[in-house]
């Protein structure tokens, strides 16, 4: 799931102050699950903006709407009327959602209301951790399903670095050493032999390709 967090109200006021009629547009998928951009947050942010706007002498007229997914044109269509009748859109989607709206409404200012952080999972109530950097060439099968790219602070593919103390990461002592986890996991599934292989440097060209990466599934083309 894509994990994001809300921008602060003072920052949003700065971004929006040139506009009067604003649509606060939520997204009902990833950012709703991480309590950043769903229907509830649309309501909270809209109320906060109305109050903070008044304090600053700004007359915001704010509409609220949440669609299922902002990164999908089928769902964006459901917001067409609300987008058209407002001067600007404050999108509470992830970075992809904001850009999807902006691409479709080329004459409409569309602003990001969230800071998109990473691909992660919910560890416990209110705590999400990064699990994947979308590197484009997944090596999880080599590491027992534990990603050294995101979970080792030094991104070491042939670890450990030797700095770990009592199972903790040298760089981030608040986190377990990813290589300790990889070792334990490979041992548990009977694949410790994998550690004898020297992994070649990762081919980052599939993640840093000099431009946006594109995935085309021929079997999904009409
Ligand atoms: S190896 Fe790459 S694609 Fe696989 S989990 Fe790690 S960052 Fe994500
Ligand atoms: S202590 Fe472990 S997780 Fe931290 S940088 Fe070294 S190998 Fe990576």
mmCIF file of C-alpha atoms and ligand atoms in Angstrom:
data_model
loop_
_atom_site.group_PDB
_atom_site.id
_atom_site.type_symbol
_atom_site.label_atom_id
_atom_site.label_comp_id
_atom_site.label_asym_id
_atom_site.label_seq_id
_atom_site.Cartn_x
_atom_site.Cartn_y
_atom_site.Cartn_z
ATOM 1 C CA UNK A 1 0.000 0.000 0.000
ATOM 2 C CA UNK A 2 1.151 3.542 -0.690
ATOM 3 C CA UNK A 3 1.735 5.379 2.565
ATOM 4 C CA UNK A 4 1.336 9.150 2.815
ATOM 5 C CA UNK A 5 0.846 11.806 5.458
ATOM 6 C CA UNK A 6 -1.063 15.052 5.493
ATOM 7 C CA UNK A 7 0.634 18.363 4.849
ATOM 8 C CA UNK A 8 0.208 20.835 7.687
ATOM 9 C CA UNK A 9 -2.675 23.304 7.596
ATOM 10 C CA UNK A 10 -0.331 26.369 7.482
ATOM 11 C CA UNK A 11 1.414 24.845 4.450
ATOM 12 C CA UNK A 12 -1.934 24.177 2.770
ATOM 13 C CA UNK A 13 -3.089 27.730 3.478
ATOM 14 C CA UNK A 14 0.065 29.010 1.756
ATOM 15 C CA UNK A 15 -0.592 26.756 -1.231
ATOM 16 C CA UNK A 16 -4.278 27.630 -1.559
ATOM 17 C CA UNK A 17 -4.471 31.281 -0.565
ATOM 18 C CA UNK A 18 -4.879 32.569 -4.132
ATOM 19 C CA UNK A 19 -8.165 30.647 -4.523
ATOM 20 C CA UNK A 20 -11.687 31.011 -3.163
ATOM 21 C CA UNK A 21 -13.536 27.936 -4.430
ATOM 22 C CA UNK A 22 -11.637 24.762 -3.668
ATOM 23 C CA UNK A 23 -12.510 21.109 -4.022
ATOM 24 C CA UNK A 24 -10.877 18.905 -1.399
ATOM 25 C CA UNK A 25 -10.778 15.550 -3.172
ATOM 26 C CA UNK A 26 -10.112 12.369 -1.233
ATOM 27 C CA UNK A 27 -9.082 8.945 -2.436
ATOM 28 C CA UNK A 28 -10.726 5.870 -0.970
ATOM 29 C CA UNK A 29 -7.898 3.396 -1.444
ATOM 30 C CA UNK A 30 -4.305 3.351 -0.041
ATOM 31 C CA UNK A 31 -4.309 6.820 1.492
ATOM 32 C CA UNK A 32 -7.643 6.122 3.156
ATOM 33 C CA UNK A 33 -6.213 3.026 4.842
ATOM 34 C CA UNK A 34 -3.225 4.975 6.188
ATOM 35 C CA UNK A 35 -5.596 7.665 7.477
ATOM 36 C CA UNK A 36 -4.181 10.431 5.299
ATOM 37 C CA UNK A 37 -6.580 11.082 2.430
ATOM 38 C CA UNK A 38 -9.889 9.234 2.809
ATOM 39 C CA UNK A 39 -13.374 10.607 3.391
ATOM 40 C CA UNK A 40 -12.736 11.244 7.078
ATOM 41 C CA UNK A 41 -9.567 13.202 6.353
ATOM 42 C CA UNK A 42 -11.323 15.206 3.636
ATOM 43 C CA UNK A 43 -13.805 16.326 6.262
ATOM 44 C CA UNK A 44 -11.111 17.099 8.865
ATOM 45 C CA UNK A 45 -8.897 19.046 6.458
ATOM 46 C CA UNK A 46 -11.826 20.953 4.968
ATOM 47 C CA UNK A 47 -13.027 22.061 8.414
ATOM 48 C CA UNK A 48 -9.504 23.030 9.452
ATOM 49 C CA UNK A 49 -9.013 25.044 6.262
ATOM 50 C CA UNK A 50 -12.302 26.902 6.732
ATOM 51 C CA UNK A 51 -11.356 27.865 10.283
ATOM 52 C CA UNK A 52 -7.709 28.693 9.524
ATOM 53 C CA UNK A 53 -8.778 30.603 6.402
ATOM 54 C CA UNK A 54 -11.168 32.753 8.443
ATOM 55 C CA UNK A 55 -8.451 33.544 10.969
ATOM 56 C CA UNK A 56 -6.250 34.693 8.078
ATOM 57 C CA UNK A 57 -9.038 36.735 6.495
ATOM 58 C CA UNK A 58 -9.403 34.352 3.552
ATOM 59 C CA UNK A 59 -12.829 33.374 2.292
ATOM 60 C CA UNK A 60 -12.476 29.746 1.292
ATOM 61 C CA UNK A 61 -15.570 28.083 -0.107
ATOM 62 C CA UNK A 62 -14.765 24.411 0.095
ATOM 63 C CA UNK A 63 -16.499 21.431 -1.478
ATOM 64 C CA UNK A 64 -15.743 17.912 -0.288
ATOM 65 C CA UNK A 65 -15.700 14.710 -2.295
ATOM 66 C CA UNK A 66 -14.004 11.319 -2.111
ATOM 67 C CA UNK A 67 -13.694 8.946 -5.036
ATOM 68 C CA UNK A 68 -12.589 5.328 -4.968
ATOM 69 C CA UNK A 69 -9.234 5.835 -6.726
ATOM 70 C CA UNK A 70 -7.597 9.006 -8.031
ATOM 71 C CA UNK A 71 -5.067 7.105 -10.150
ATOM 72 C CA UNK A 72 -7.757 5.668 -12.408
ATOM 73 C CA UNK A 73 -9.579 7.688 -15.057
ATOM 74 C CA UNK A 74 -12.751 5.670 -14.606
ATOM 75 C CA UNK A 75 -13.073 6.957 -11.045
ATOM 76 C CA UNK A 76 -11.769 10.460 -11.822
ATOM 77 C CA UNK A 77 -14.746 10.810 -14.135
ATOM 78 C CA UNK A 78 -17.023 10.662 -11.093
ATOM 79 C CA UNK A 79 -15.457 13.895 -9.840
ATOM 80 C CA UNK A 80 -15.864 15.760 -13.143
ATOM 81 C CA UNK A 81 -18.753 17.986 -12.075
ATOM 82 C CA UNK A 82 -17.186 18.923 -8.749
ATOM 83 C CA UNK A 83 -13.817 19.645 -10.373
ATOM 84 C CA UNK A 84 -15.394 21.790 -13.072
ATOM 85 C CA UNK A 85 -17.309 24.004 -10.671
ATOM 86 C CA UNK A 86 -14.342 24.743 -8.407
ATOM 87 C CA UNK A 87 -11.370 27.002 -9.081
ATOM 88 C CA UNK A 88 -8.773 24.589 -7.787
ATOM 89 C CA UNK A 89 -8.431 21.046 -6.494
ATOM 90 C CA UNK A 90 -6.631 20.011 -3.324
ATOM 91 C CA UNK A 91 -5.983 16.350 -3.975
ATOM 92 C CA UNK A 92 -5.587 14.020 -1.024
ATOM 93 C CA UNK A 93 -4.409 11.237 -3.331
ATOM 94 C CA UNK A 94 -0.847 9.969 -3.535
ATOM 95 C CA UNK A 95 1.554 11.658 -5.952
ATOM 96 C CA UNK A 96 0.263 9.491 -8.791
ATOM 97 C CA UNK A 97 -3.329 10.471 -8.064
ATOM 98 C CA UNK A 98 -2.521 14.186 -7.998
ATOM 99 C CA UNK A 99 -0.782 13.915 -11.373
ATOM 100 C CA UNK A 100 -3.593 11.865 -12.872
ATOM 101 C CA UNK A 101 -6.066 14.640 -12.002
ATOM 102 C CA UNK A 102 -3.697 17.387 -13.207
ATOM 103 C CA UNK A 103 -3.131 15.621 -16.538
ATOM 104 C CA UNK A 104 -6.831 15.322 -17.133
ATOM 105 C CA UNK A 105 -7.744 18.889 -16.136
ATOM 106 C CA UNK A 106 -5.008 20.857 -17.854
ATOM 107 C CA UNK A 107 -6.506 24.286 -17.111
ATOM 108 C CA UNK A 108 -7.260 23.608 -13.467
ATOM 109 C CA UNK A 109 -4.744 24.118 -10.655
ATOM 110 C CA UNK A 110 -4.358 20.810 -8.815
ATOM 111 C CA UNK A 111 -2.370 20.756 -5.576
ATOM 112 C CA UNK A 112 -1.024 17.919 -3.455
ATOM 113 C CA UNK A 113 -2.459 17.855 0.029
ATOM 114 C CA UNK A 114 -0.312 14.925 1.113
ATOM 115 C CA UNK A 115 3.333 13.997 1.236
ATOM 116 C CA UNK A 116 3.644 10.546 -0.333
ATOM 117 C CA UNK A 117 6.178 8.543 1.671
ATOM 118 C CA UNK A 118 6.641 4.929 0.586
ATOM 119 C CA UNK A 119 5.173 1.483 -0.131
ATOM 120 C CA UNK A 120 4.610 -0.142 3.193
ATOM 121 C CA UNK A 121 2.425 -2.123 5.540
ATOM 122 C CA UNK A 122 0.598 -1.498 8.770
ATOM 123 C CA UNK A 123 2.716 -2.954 11.599
ATOM 124 C CA UNK A 124 0.443 -1.973 14.431
ATOM 125 C CA UNK A 125 -2.207 0.654 15.036
ATOM 126 C CA UNK A 126 -0.831 3.935 13.674
ATOM 127 C CA UNK A 127 2.547 2.532 12.572
ATOM 128 C CA UNK A 128 3.433 1.892 8.925
ATOM 129 C CA UNK A 129 6.867 0.778 7.755
ATOM 130 C CA UNK A 130 8.479 0.846 4.343
ATOM 131 C CA UNK A 131 8.769 -2.549 2.705
ATOM 132 C CA UNK A 132 9.369 -1.836 -0.965
ATOM 133 C CA UNK A 133 11.067 0.929 -2.950
ATOM 134 C CA UNK A 134 9.548 -0.252 -6.242
ATOM 135 C CA UNK A 135 13.059 -0.892 -7.599
ATOM 136 C CA UNK A 136 11.704 -2.607 -10.694
ATOM 137 C CA UNK A 137 13.757 -5.813 -10.363
ATOM 138 C CA UNK A 138 12.579 -7.702 -7.306
ATOM 139 C CA UNK A 139 15.136 -9.911 -5.549
ATOM 140 C CA UNK A 140 12.962 -11.006 -2.635
ATOM 141 C CA UNK A 141 13.239 -14.664 -3.666
ATOM 142 C CA UNK A 142 16.966 -14.529 -2.856
ATOM 143 C CA UNK A 143 16.453 -13.177 0.649
ATOM 144 C CA UNK A 144 13.638 -15.205 2.105
ATOM 145 C CA UNK A 145 11.084 -12.504 1.331
ATOM 146 C CA UNK A 146 12.891 -9.749 3.260
ATOM 147 C CA UNK A 147 13.972 -6.811 1.132
ATOM 148 C CA UNK A 148 17.568 -5.674 1.673
ATOM 149 C CA UNK A 149 16.962 -2.601 -0.493
ATOM 150 C CA UNK A 150 14.438 -1.071 1.867
ATOM 151 C CA UNK A 151 15.141 -2.775 5.152
ATOM 152 C CA UNK A 152 18.930 -2.656 5.333
ATOM 153 C CA UNK A 153 20.037 0.921 6.036
ATOM 154 C CA UNK A 154 23.042 0.450 3.734
ATOM 155 C CA UNK A 155 21.101 -1.483 1.077
ATOM 156 C CA UNK A 156 23.667 -4.258 1.264
ATOM 157 C CA UNK A 157 22.968 -7.216 -1.020
ATOM 158 C CA UNK A 158 25.788 -9.338 0.434
ATOM 159 C CA UNK A 159 25.452 -8.666 4.126
ATOM 160 C CA UNK A 160 25.666 -8.176 6.951
ATOM 161 C CA UNK A 161 27.859 -5.086 7.247
ATOM 162 C CA UNK A 162 29.368 -6.199 10.555
ATOM 163 C CA UNK A 163 28.156 -3.209 12.535
ATOM 164 C CA UNK A 164 25.056 -4.805 14.023
ATOM 165 C CA UNK A 165 24.835 -4.876 17.838
ATOM 166 C CA UNK A 166 22.443 -7.218 19.635
ATOM 167 C CA UNK A 167 20.322 -7.728 16.503
ATOM 168 C CA UNK A 168 19.979 -3.968 16.000
ATOM 169 C CA UNK A 169 21.001 -2.015 12.920
ATOM 170 C CA UNK A 170 24.189 0.010 13.278
ATOM 171 C CA UNK A 171 22.670 2.990 11.454
ATOM 172 C CA UNK A 172 19.171 2.764 12.918
ATOM 173 C CA UNK A 173 19.414 1.149 16.358
ATOM 174 C CA UNK A 174 15.650 1.494 16.700
ATOM 175 C CA UNK A 175 15.273 -1.087 13.911
ATOM 176 C CA UNK A 176 16.290 -4.746 13.718
ATOM 177 C CA UNK A 177 19.245 -5.548 11.464
ATOM 178 C CA UNK A 178 17.684 -6.636 8.173
ATOM 179 C CA UNK A 179 20.451 -9.162 7.651
ATOM 180 C CA UNK A 180 19.744 -10.762 10.994
ATOM 181 C CA UNK A 181 16.152 -11.142 9.818
ATOM 182 C CA UNK A 182 17.248 -12.493 6.441
ATOM 183 C CA UNK A 183 19.492 -15.062 8.118
ATOM 184 C CA UNK A 184 16.768 -16.196 10.512
ATOM 185 C CA UNK A 185 14.232 -16.414 7.714
ATOM 186 C CA UNK A 186 16.480 -18.381 5.348
ATOM 187 C CA UNK A 187 17.348 -20.739 8.200
ATOM 188 C CA UNK A 188 13.672 -21.259 9.021
ATOM 189 C CA UNK A 189 12.818 -22.179 5.432
ATOM 190 C CA UNK A 190 15.910 -24.352 4.900
ATOM 191 C CA UNK A 191 17.560 -22.031 2.366
ATOM 192 C CA UNK A 192 20.708 -20.895 4.175
ATOM 193 C CA UNK A 193 22.711 -22.092 1.158
ATOM 194 C CA UNK A 194 21.570 -18.977 -0.623
ATOM 195 C CA UNK A 195 23.979 -16.986 1.547
ATOM 196 C CA UNK A 196 26.924 -18.745 -0.147
ATOM 197 C CA UNK A 197 26.042 -17.045 -3.416
ATOM 198 C CA UNK A 198 27.625 -13.667 -4.056
ATOM 199 C CA UNK A 199 24.975 -11.352 -5.403
ATOM 200 C CA UNK A 200 26.146 -9.148 -8.232
ATOM 201 C CA UNK A 201 25.598 -5.407 -7.907
ATOM 202 C CA UNK A 202 21.965 -4.637 -8.505
ATOM 203 C CA UNK A 203 20.991 -3.382 -11.914
ATOM 204 C CA UNK A 204 19.413 -0.073 -10.982
ATOM 205 C CA UNK A 205 18.663 0.805 -14.584
ATOM 206 C CA UNK A 206 15.240 -0.740 -14.147
ATOM 207 C CA UNK A 207 14.455 1.736 -11.390
ATOM 208 C CA UNK A 208 16.401 4.796 -12.589
ATOM 209 C CA UNK A 209 15.787 4.861 -16.256
ATOM 210 C CA UNK A 210 16.296 8.544 -16.966
ATOM 211 C CA UNK A 211 12.556 9.091 -16.911
ATOM 212 C CA UNK A 212 9.304 7.634 -15.641
ATOM 213 C CA UNK A 213 9.035 3.879 -15.791
ATOM 214 C CA UNK A 214 6.170 2.434 -17.795
ATOM 215 C CA UNK A 215 4.550 -0.967 -17.516
ATOM 216 C CA UNK A 216 2.675 -2.160 -20.591
ATOM 217 C CA UNK A 217 0.783 -5.417 -20.408
ATOM 218 C CA UNK A 218 0.087 -6.440 -23.980
ATOM 219 C CA UNK A 219 -2.610 -8.855 -22.811
ATOM 220 C CA UNK A 220 -4.517 -5.920 -21.269
ATOM 221 C CA UNK A 221 -4.475 -3.847 -24.424
ATOM 222 C CA UNK A 222 -7.735 -3.457 -26.244
HETATM 223 S S1 LIG B 1 13.713 -5.918 -4.177
HETATM 224 FE FE1 LIG B 1 12.876 -4.072 -5.150
HETATM 225 S S2 LIG B 1 10.775 -4.627 -5.822
HETATM 226 FE FE2 LIG B 1 11.483 -6.221 -4.387
HETATM 227 S S3 LIG B 1 10.655 -5.556 -2.396
HETATM 228 FE FE3 LIG B 1 12.749 -4.730 -2.564
HETATM 229 S S4 LIG B 1 12.538 -2.677 -3.433
HETATM 230 FE FE4 LIG B 1 10.595 -3.760 -3.754
HETATM 231 S S1 LIG B 2 23.449 -3.324 10.750
HETATM 232 FE FE1 LIG B 2 22.286 -4.726 9.396
HETATM 233 S S2 LIG B 2 20.543 -3.500 8.608
HETATM 234 FE FE2 LIG B 2 22.019 -2.065 9.496
HETATM 235 S S3 LIG B 2 23.268 -1.424 7.775
HETATM 236 FE FE3 LIG B 2 24.347 -3.170 8.733
HETATM 237 S S4 LIG B 2 23.591 -5.004 7.631
HETATM 238 FE FE4 LIG B 2 22.211 -3.303 7.112
#
